[in-house]
GROMACS .gro file of C-alpha atoms in nm:
model
  334
    1UNK     CA    1  -0.077  -2.908  -3.953
    2UNK     CA    2  -0.354  -2.646  -3.954
    3UNK     CA    3  -0.443  -2.480  -3.625
    4UNK     CA    4  -0.776  -2.316  -3.546
    5UNK     CA    5  -0.954  -2.158  -3.250
    6UNK     CA    6  -1.313  -2.280  -3.207
    7UNK     CA    7  -1.546  -2.031  -3.038
    8UNK     CA    8  -1.882  -2.037  -2.863
    9UNK     CA    9  -2.182  -1.831  -2.973
   10UNK     CA   10  -2.076  -1.540  -2.746
   11UNK     CA   11  -1.725  -1.530  -2.896
   12UNK     CA   12  -1.550  -1.699  -2.603
   13UNK     CA   13  -1.298  -1.973  -2.677
   14UNK     CA   14  -1.439  -2.325  -2.666
   15UNK     CA   15  -1.129  -2.523  -2.764
   16UNK     CA   16  -0.818  -2.525  -2.980
   17UNK     CA   17  -0.803  -2.755  -3.280
   18UNK     CA   18  -0.509  -2.902  -3.472
   19UNK     CA   19  -0.574  -3.084  -3.797
   20UNK     CA   20  -0.350  -3.276  -4.032
   21UNK     CA   21  -0.414  -3.171  -4.393
   22UNK     CA   22  -0.272  -3.356  -4.694
   23UNK     CA   23  -0.118  -3.170  -4.988
   24UNK     CA   24  -0.391  -3.266  -5.231
   25UNK     CA   25  -0.261  -3.027  -5.495
   26UNK     CA   26   0.001  -3.292  -5.577
   27UNK     CA   27  -0.265  -3.545  -5.681
   28UNK     CA   28  -0.338  -3.624  -6.047
   29UNK     CA   29  -0.690  -3.684  -6.190
   30UNK     CA   30  -0.760  -4.039  -6.300
   31UNK     CA   31  -0.450  -4.165  -6.119
   32UNK     CA   32  -0.490  -4.102  -5.748
   33UNK     CA   33  -0.838  -3.949  -5.744
   34UNK     CA   34  -1.155  -3.996  -5.951
   35UNK     CA   35  -1.463  -3.812  -5.820
   36UNK     CA   36  -1.443  -3.488  -5.622
   37UNK     CA   37  -1.807  -3.372  -5.616
   38UNK     CA   38  -1.948  -3.327  -5.266
   39UNK     CA   39  -2.271  -3.130  -5.209
   40UNK     CA   40  -2.314  -2.909  -4.905
   41UNK     CA   41  -2.625  -2.735  -4.782
   42UNK     CA   42  -2.656  -2.372  -4.889
   43UNK     CA   43  -2.728  -2.100  -4.635
   44UNK     CA   44  -3.071  -2.027  -4.784
   45UNK     CA   45  -3.172  -2.391  -4.724
   46UNK     CA   46  -3.052  -2.368  -4.365
   47UNK     CA   47  -3.261  -2.056  -4.308
   48UNK     CA   48  -3.566  -2.226  -4.464
   49UNK     CA   49  -3.527  -2.526  -4.231
   50UNK     CA   50  -3.485  -2.299  -3.929
   51UNK     CA   51  -3.797  -2.107  -4.033
   52UNK     CA   52  -3.994  -2.432  -4.068
   53UNK     CA   53  -3.874  -2.524  -3.719
   54UNK     CA   54  -4.015  -2.197  -3.587
   55UNK     CA   55  -4.346  -2.217  -3.773
   56UNK     CA   56  -4.406  -2.588  -3.702
   57UNK     CA   57  -4.249  -2.590  -3.354
   58UNK     CA   58  -3.981  -2.843  -3.446
   59UNK     CA   59  -3.704  -2.944  -3.211
   60UNK     CA   60  -3.355  -2.843  -3.324
   61UNK     CA   61  -3.040  -3.022  -3.217
   62UNK     CA   62  -2.678  -2.967  -3.313
   63UNK     CA   63  -2.404  -3.225  -3.372
   64UNK     CA   64  -2.043  -3.215  -3.478
   65UNK     CA   65  -1.883  -3.519  -3.638
   66UNK     CA   66  -1.524  -3.545  -3.517
   67UNK     CA   67  -1.275  -3.585  -3.802
   68UNK     CA   68  -1.562  -3.627  -4.048
   69UNK     CA   69  -1.354  -3.694  -4.360
   70UNK     CA   70  -1.169  -3.979  -4.188
   71UNK     CA   71  -1.495  -4.177  -4.192
   72UNK     CA   72  -1.476  -4.213  -4.569
   73UNK     CA   73  -1.270  -4.493  -4.725
   74UNK     CA   74  -1.006  -4.383  -4.976
   75UNK     CA   75  -1.109  -4.492  -5.327
   76UNK     CA   76  -0.761  -4.485  -5.483
   77UNK     CA   77  -0.409  -4.579  -5.384
   78UNK     CA   78  -0.265  -4.260  -5.234
   79UNK     CA   79   0.061  -4.216  -5.045
   80UNK     CA   80   0.154  -3.931  -4.814
   81UNK     CA   81   0.476  -3.824  -4.644
   82UNK     CA   82   0.484  -3.897  -4.272
   83UNK     CA   83   0.343  -3.607  -4.071
   84UNK     CA   84   0.589  -3.388  -3.887
   85UNK     CA   85   0.634  -3.496  -3.526
   86UNK     CA   86   0.506  -3.850  -3.591
   87UNK     CA   87   0.790  -3.997  -3.795
   88UNK     CA   88   0.889  -4.362  -3.772
   89UNK     CA   89   1.214  -4.483  -3.928
   90UNK     CA   90   1.359  -4.304  -4.228
   91UNK     CA   91   1.097  -4.055  -4.360
   92UNK     CA   92   1.251  -4.079  -4.706
   93UNK     CA   93   1.216  -4.457  -4.712
   94UNK     CA   94   0.881  -4.497  -4.538
   95UNK     CA   95   0.562  -4.313  -4.636
   96UNK     CA   96   0.196  -4.346  -4.536
   97UNK     CA   97  -0.057  -4.541  -4.744
   98UNK     CA   98  -0.387  -4.363  -4.685
   99UNK     CA   99  -0.679  -4.587  -4.598
  100UNK     CA  100  -0.914  -4.303  -4.502
  101UNK     CA  101  -1.007  -3.989  -4.697
  102UNK     CA  102  -0.794  -3.741  -4.507
  103UNK     CA  103  -0.861  -3.367  -4.514
  104UNK     CA  104  -0.687  -3.198  -4.803
  105UNK     CA  105  -0.719  -3.496  -5.036
  106UNK     CA  106  -0.905  -3.426  -5.359
  107UNK     CA  107  -1.167  -3.693  -5.301
  108UNK     CA  108  -1.207  -3.635  -4.927
  109UNK     CA  109  -1.542  -3.456  -4.948
  110UNK     CA  110  -1.682  -3.707  -5.198
  111UNK     CA  111  -1.587  -4.006  -4.982
  112UNK     CA  112  -1.746  -3.844  -4.674
  113UNK     CA  113  -2.060  -3.761  -4.872
  114UNK     CA  114  -2.105  -4.132  -4.953
  115UNK     CA  115  -2.119  -4.206  -4.579
  116UNK     CA  116  -2.367  -3.950  -4.452
  117UNK     CA  117  -2.747  -3.926  -4.487
  118UNK     CA  118  -2.960  -3.613  -4.523
  119UNK     CA  119  -3.316  -3.719  -4.441
  120UNK     CA  120  -3.408  -3.989  -4.187
  121UNK     CA  121  -3.753  -4.144  -4.217
  122UNK     CA  122  -3.895  -4.423  -4.003
  123UNK     CA  123  -4.244  -4.561  -4.039
  124UNK     CA  124  -4.375  -4.836  -3.814
  125UNK     CA  125  -4.708  -4.930  -3.659
  126UNK     CA  126  -4.671  -4.697  -3.363
  127UNK     CA  127  -4.488  -4.395  -3.493
  128UNK     CA  128  -4.389  -4.213  -3.811
  129UNK     CA  129  -4.078  -4.001  -3.771
  130UNK     CA  130  -3.902  -3.767  -4.012
  131UNK     CA  131  -3.576  -3.597  -3.924
  132UNK     CA  132  -3.422  -3.339  -4.157
  133UNK     CA  133  -3.041  -3.326  -4.148
  134UNK     CA  134  -2.883  -3.024  -4.318
  135UNK     CA  135  -2.512  -3.110  -4.328
  136UNK     CA  136  -2.240  -2.848  -4.370
  137UNK     CA  137  -1.921  -3.056  -4.395
  138UNK     CA  138  -1.909  -3.188  -4.037
  139UNK     CA  139  -2.174  -2.966  -3.875
  140UNK     CA  140  -2.511  -3.141  -3.858
  141UNK     CA  141  -2.844  -2.992  -3.754
  142UNK     CA  142  -3.135  -3.220  -3.664
  143UNK     CA  143  -3.490  -3.093  -3.708
  144UNK     CA  144  -3.790  -3.302  -3.603
  145UNK     CA  145  -4.121  -3.283  -3.419
  146UNK     CA  146  -4.010  -3.565  -3.189
  147UNK     CA  147  -3.737  -3.494  -2.933
  148UNK     CA  148  -3.711  -3.864  -2.831
  149UNK     CA  149  -3.667  -3.957  -3.198
  150UNK     CA  150  -3.376  -3.715  -3.223
  151UNK     CA  151  -3.208  -3.870  -2.918
  152UNK     CA  152  -3.264  -4.219  -3.058
  153UNK     CA  153  -3.115  -4.117  -3.390
  154UNK     CA  154  -2.812  -3.962  -3.220
  155UNK     CA  155  -2.755  -4.291  -3.036
  156UNK     CA  156  -2.768  -4.480  -3.368
  157UNK     CA  157  -2.537  -4.232  -3.537
  158UNK     CA  158  -2.288  -4.261  -3.249
  159UNK     CA  159  -2.246  -4.629  -3.329
  160UNK     CA  160  -2.092  -4.535  -3.665
  161UNK     CA  161  -1.923  -4.199  -3.605
  162UNK     CA  162  -1.750  -4.019  -3.322
  163UNK     CA  163  -2.011  -3.758  -3.235
  164UNK     CA  164  -1.976  -3.437  -3.038
  165UNK     CA  165  -2.329  -3.381  -2.909
  166UNK     CA  166  -2.376  -3.002  -2.882
  167UNK     CA  167  -2.733  -3.021  -2.748
  168UNK     CA  168  -3.023  -2.794  -2.849
  169UNK     CA  169  -2.897  -2.561  -3.118
  170UNK     CA  170  -2.755  -2.224  -3.006
  171UNK     CA  171  -2.517  -2.147  -3.293
  172UNK     CA  172  -2.441  -2.273  -3.640
  173UNK     CA  173  -2.153  -2.169  -3.869
  174UNK     CA  174  -2.081  -1.864  -3.654
  175UNK     CA  175  -2.450  -1.763  -3.645
  176UNK     CA  176  -2.612  -1.716  -3.303
  177UNK     CA  177  -2.955  -1.880  -3.285
  178UNK     CA  178  -3.217  -1.783  -3.026
  179UNK     CA  179  -3.545  -1.972  -3.020
  180UNK     CA  180  -3.872  -1.903  -2.840
  181UNK     CA  181  -4.110  -2.200  -2.856
  182UNK     CA  182  -4.394  -2.006  -2.690
  183UNK     CA  183  -4.389  -1.748  -2.973
  184UNK     CA  184  -4.295  -1.993  -3.250
  185UNK     CA  185  -4.000  -1.774  -3.340
  186UNK     CA  186  -3.628  -1.808  -3.412
  187UNK     CA  187  -3.379  -1.521  -3.438
  188UNK     CA  188  -3.045  -1.528  -3.620
  189UNK     CA  189  -2.767  -1.281  -3.546
  190UNK     CA  190  -2.390  -1.235  -3.560
  191UNK     CA  191  -2.179  -1.020  -3.331
  192UNK     CA  192  -1.887  -0.900  -3.541
  193UNK     CA  193  -1.622  -0.806  -3.447
  194UNK     CA  194  -1.634  -0.987  -3.113
  195UNK     CA  195  -1.424  -0.744  -2.907
  196UNK     CA  196  -1.210  -0.431  -2.921
  197UNK     CA  197  -0.893  -0.627  -3.000
  198UNK     CA  198  -1.056  -0.796  -3.299
  199UNK     CA  199  -1.196  -0.461  -3.414
  200UNK     CA  200  -0.849  -0.308  -3.408
  201UNK     CA  201  -0.711  -0.607  -3.597
  202UNK     CA  202  -0.983  -0.569  -3.860
  203UNK     CA  203  -0.894  -0.203  -3.910
  204UNK     CA  204  -0.542  -0.315  -3.997
  205UNK     CA  205  -0.657  -0.598  -4.221
  206UNK     CA  206  -0.589  -0.575  -4.597
  207UNK     CA  207  -0.886  -0.490  -4.818
  208UNK     CA  208  -0.938  -0.841  -4.958
  209UNK     CA  209  -0.958  -1.005  -4.615
  210UNK     CA  210  -1.196  -0.738  -4.487
  211UNK     CA  211  -1.436  -0.768  -4.780
  212UNK     CA  212  -1.422  -1.147  -4.751
  213UNK     CA  213  -1.528  -1.128  -4.386
  214UNK     CA  214  -1.805  -0.882  -4.471
  215UNK     CA  215  -1.919  -1.108  -4.755
  216UNK     CA  216  -1.985  -1.388  -4.506
  217UNK     CA  217  -2.198  -1.154  -4.296
  218UNK     CA  218  -2.386  -1.041  -4.607
  219UNK     CA  219  -2.472  -1.399  -4.706
  220UNK     CA  220  -2.570  -1.521  -4.358
  221UNK     CA  221  -2.756  -1.265  -4.144
  222UNK     CA  222  -2.706  -0.918  -4.297
  223UNK     CA  223  -2.907  -0.874  -4.620
  224UNK     CA  224  -2.890  -0.500  -4.554
  225UNK     CA  225  -2.523  -0.485  -4.659
  226UNK     CA  226  -2.544  -0.722  -4.958
  227UNK     CA  227  -2.544  -0.453  -5.227
  228UNK     CA  228  -2.259  -0.254  -5.068
  229UNK     CA  229  -2.041  -0.562  -5.018
  230UNK     CA  230  -2.109  -0.671  -5.376
  231UNK     CA  231  -1.984  -0.336  -5.508
  232UNK     CA  232  -1.676  -0.342  -5.283
  233UNK     CA  233  -1.595  -0.700  -5.389
  234UNK     CA  234  -1.575  -0.592  -5.754
  235UNK     CA  235  -1.270  -0.389  -5.659
  236UNK     CA  236  -1.080  -0.668  -5.481
  237UNK     CA  237  -0.804  -0.684  -5.741
  238UNK     CA  238  -0.724  -0.312  -5.742
  239UNK     CA  239  -0.886  -0.111  -5.458
  240UNK     CA  240  -0.813   0.252  -5.393
  241UNK     CA  241  -0.791   0.447  -5.068
  242UNK     CA  242  -1.152   0.566  -5.103
  243UNK     CA  243  -1.266   0.206  -5.124
  244UNK     CA  244  -1.078   0.118  -4.806
  245UNK     CA  245  -1.245   0.412  -4.629
  246UNK     CA  246  -1.580   0.272  -4.748
  247UNK     CA  247  -1.493  -0.067  -4.599
  248UNK     CA  248  -1.416   0.096  -4.264
  249UNK     CA  249  -1.739   0.298  -4.286
  250UNK     CA  250  -1.928  -0.029  -4.339
  251UNK     CA  251  -1.752  -0.185  -4.040
  252UNK     CA  252  -1.871   0.106  -3.826
  253UNK     CA  253  -2.224   0.044  -3.951
  254UNK     CA  254  -2.190  -0.323  -3.850
  255UNK     CA  255  -2.076  -0.216  -3.503
  256UNK     CA  256  -2.379   0.011  -3.470
  257UNK     CA  257  -2.619  -0.269  -3.570
  258UNK     CA  258  -2.437  -0.548  -3.387
  259UNK     CA  259  -2.749  -0.656  -3.194
  260UNK     CA  260  -2.976  -0.671  -3.500
  261UNK     CA  261  -3.116  -1.012  -3.593
  262UNK     CA  262  -3.345  -1.181  -3.844
  263UNK     CA  263  -3.652  -1.319  -3.666
  264UNK     CA  264  -3.868  -1.592  -3.816
  265UNK     CA  265  -4.221  -1.636  -3.683
  266UNK     CA  266  -4.574  -1.673  -3.826
  267UNK     CA  267  -4.700  -1.373  -4.023
  268UNK     CA  268  -5.078  -1.337  -4.000
  269UNK     CA  269  -5.076  -1.075  -4.275
  270UNK     CA  270  -4.911  -1.315  -4.522
  271UNK     CA  271  -5.109  -1.635  -4.591
  272UNK     CA  272  -4.858  -1.752  -4.855
  273UNK     CA  273  -4.567  -1.968  -4.740
  274UNK     CA  274  -4.323  -1.778  -4.961
  275UNK     CA  275  -4.337  -1.431  -5.111
  276UNK     CA  276  -4.071  -1.284  -5.339
  277UNK     CA  277  -3.970  -0.928  -5.427
  278UNK     CA  278  -3.738  -0.826  -5.710
  279UNK     CA  279  -3.620  -0.498  -5.854
  280UNK     CA  280  -3.335  -0.346  -6.056
  281UNK     CA  281  -3.174  -0.017  -6.135
  282UNK     CA  282  -3.110   0.086  -6.498
  283UNK     CA  283  -2.747   0.116  -6.595
  284UNK     CA  284  -2.641   0.176  -6.238
  285UNK     CA  285  -2.278   0.081  -6.298
  286UNK     CA  286  -2.122   0.387  -6.461
  287UNK     CA  287  -1.811   0.189  -6.560
  288UNK     CA  288  -1.985  -0.084  -6.761
  289UNK     CA  289  -2.344   0.034  -6.812
  290UNK     CA  290  -2.476  -0.287  -6.654
  291UNK     CA  291  -2.781  -0.285  -6.429
  292UNK     CA  292  -2.787  -0.433  -6.080
  293UNK     CA  293  -3.069  -0.674  -6.001
  294UNK     CA  294  -3.181  -0.776  -5.655
  295UNK     CA  295  -3.431  -1.018  -5.506
  296UNK     CA  296  -3.559  -1.115  -5.163
  297UNK     CA  297  -3.756  -1.427  -5.066
  298UNK     CA  298  -3.962  -1.391  -4.749
  299UNK     CA  299  -4.095  -1.675  -4.534
  300UNK     CA  300  -4.306  -1.585  -4.232
  301UNK     CA  301  -4.175  -1.258  -4.086
  302UNK     CA  302  -3.816  -1.300  -4.205
  303UNK     CA  303  -3.619  -1.329  -4.527
  304UNK     CA  304  -3.458  -1.663  -4.612
  305UNK     CA  305  -3.288  -1.582  -4.942
  306UNK     CA  306  -3.155  -1.267  -5.104
  307UNK     CA  307  -2.910  -1.155  -5.371
  308UNK     CA  308  -2.775  -0.843  -5.538
  309UNK     CA  309  -2.559  -0.873  -5.850
  310UNK     CA  310  -2.474  -0.714  -6.181
  311UNK     CA  311  -2.677  -0.845  -6.473
  312UNK     CA  312  -2.489  -1.023  -6.751
  313UNK     CA  313  -2.616  -0.804  -7.035
  314UNK     CA  314  -2.676  -0.431  -7.078
  315UNK     CA  315  -3.044  -0.343  -7.049
  316UNK     CA  316  -3.181  -0.075  -7.281
  317UNK     CA  317  -3.474   0.020  -7.058
  318UNK     CA  318  -3.598  -0.006  -6.699
  319UNK     CA  319  -3.850  -0.269  -6.813
  320UNK     CA  320  -3.572  -0.480  -6.965
  321UNK     CA  321  -3.361  -0.437  -6.649
  322UNK     CA  322  -3.650  -0.552  -6.427
  323UNK     CA  323  -3.715  -0.847  -6.660
  324UNK     CA  324  -3.348  -0.942  -6.638
  325UNK     CA  325  -3.373  -0.939  -6.260
  326UNK     CA  326  -3.664  -1.184  -6.266
  327UNK     CA  327  -3.485  -1.417  -6.509
  328UNK     CA  328  -3.169  -1.396  -6.300
  329UNK     CA  329  -3.358  -1.471  -5.978
  330UNK     CA  330  -3.562  -1.751  -6.135
  331UNK     CA  331  -3.258  -1.933  -6.274
  332UNK     CA  332  -3.042  -1.890  -5.962
  333UNK     CA  333  -3.314  -2.037  -5.740
  334UNK     CA  334  -3.346  -2.347  -5.963
   0.00000   0.00000   0.00000
């Protein structure tokens, strides 16, 4: 059993969750699982959809599918020991034959992916409706120009899945979302840590856990710390005391900018839908001689995608380093 505390956008506790997770590491490929691939929406795509919602005045709604993986049918014969606390008869003689793709199973995500849809389109004589559904495991966001169409779709979806209707979107994946329809704007922010107790806990957290938490901030709503977190993450396997002091310095910076947000709204000075910036240093890493390349993609007034990473090869000039940044950015964006 895995236990988790689910929180609201302001950090308060919403509910406590207990989840049964199978020991999928005991499964064998080709015997009790076949396919494991399951796509999930990337954070850049989520930010693009939220920006489109701001620019085009779309309605945004949030859903949570209860026990999402259990909606997928198991594609192989898989047995599991009876869960603790729910044993019937002799646990050594009786085991569970899984009919649903339980969490922890190798094929769980793949089976769930076969059940869900990502774009809903309906065209009839009276109305044409498109609803975009970015899905992150069991968290679903609905974006559409028609609020009634969203409600109708939710009613249809509820006939197939157990849905937790969260209403107009206020948070997603720990990101607080504030929208202003009159200004066609949406702001994304994260308050981290949530309180003094959590801050004290973070100060006592080992280096790897701290950098992991900071990495999530850097990839969601804090492009300003991306480079620093990337450098700190390179030292995860063998950090020194100076590196830990740097982590704590970065945490103090986060506390000082806790109310900062990324705001997406129309930009009259930028007629293009997207604009991209890229740059690189030359041999910035003194240990390896590699250059660090960075890029930012801007949409409206906010940035929707960014990265900062060491280049794969050693550049012999600033021109070559900048060229490597463009090639890196071009390939990573597909």
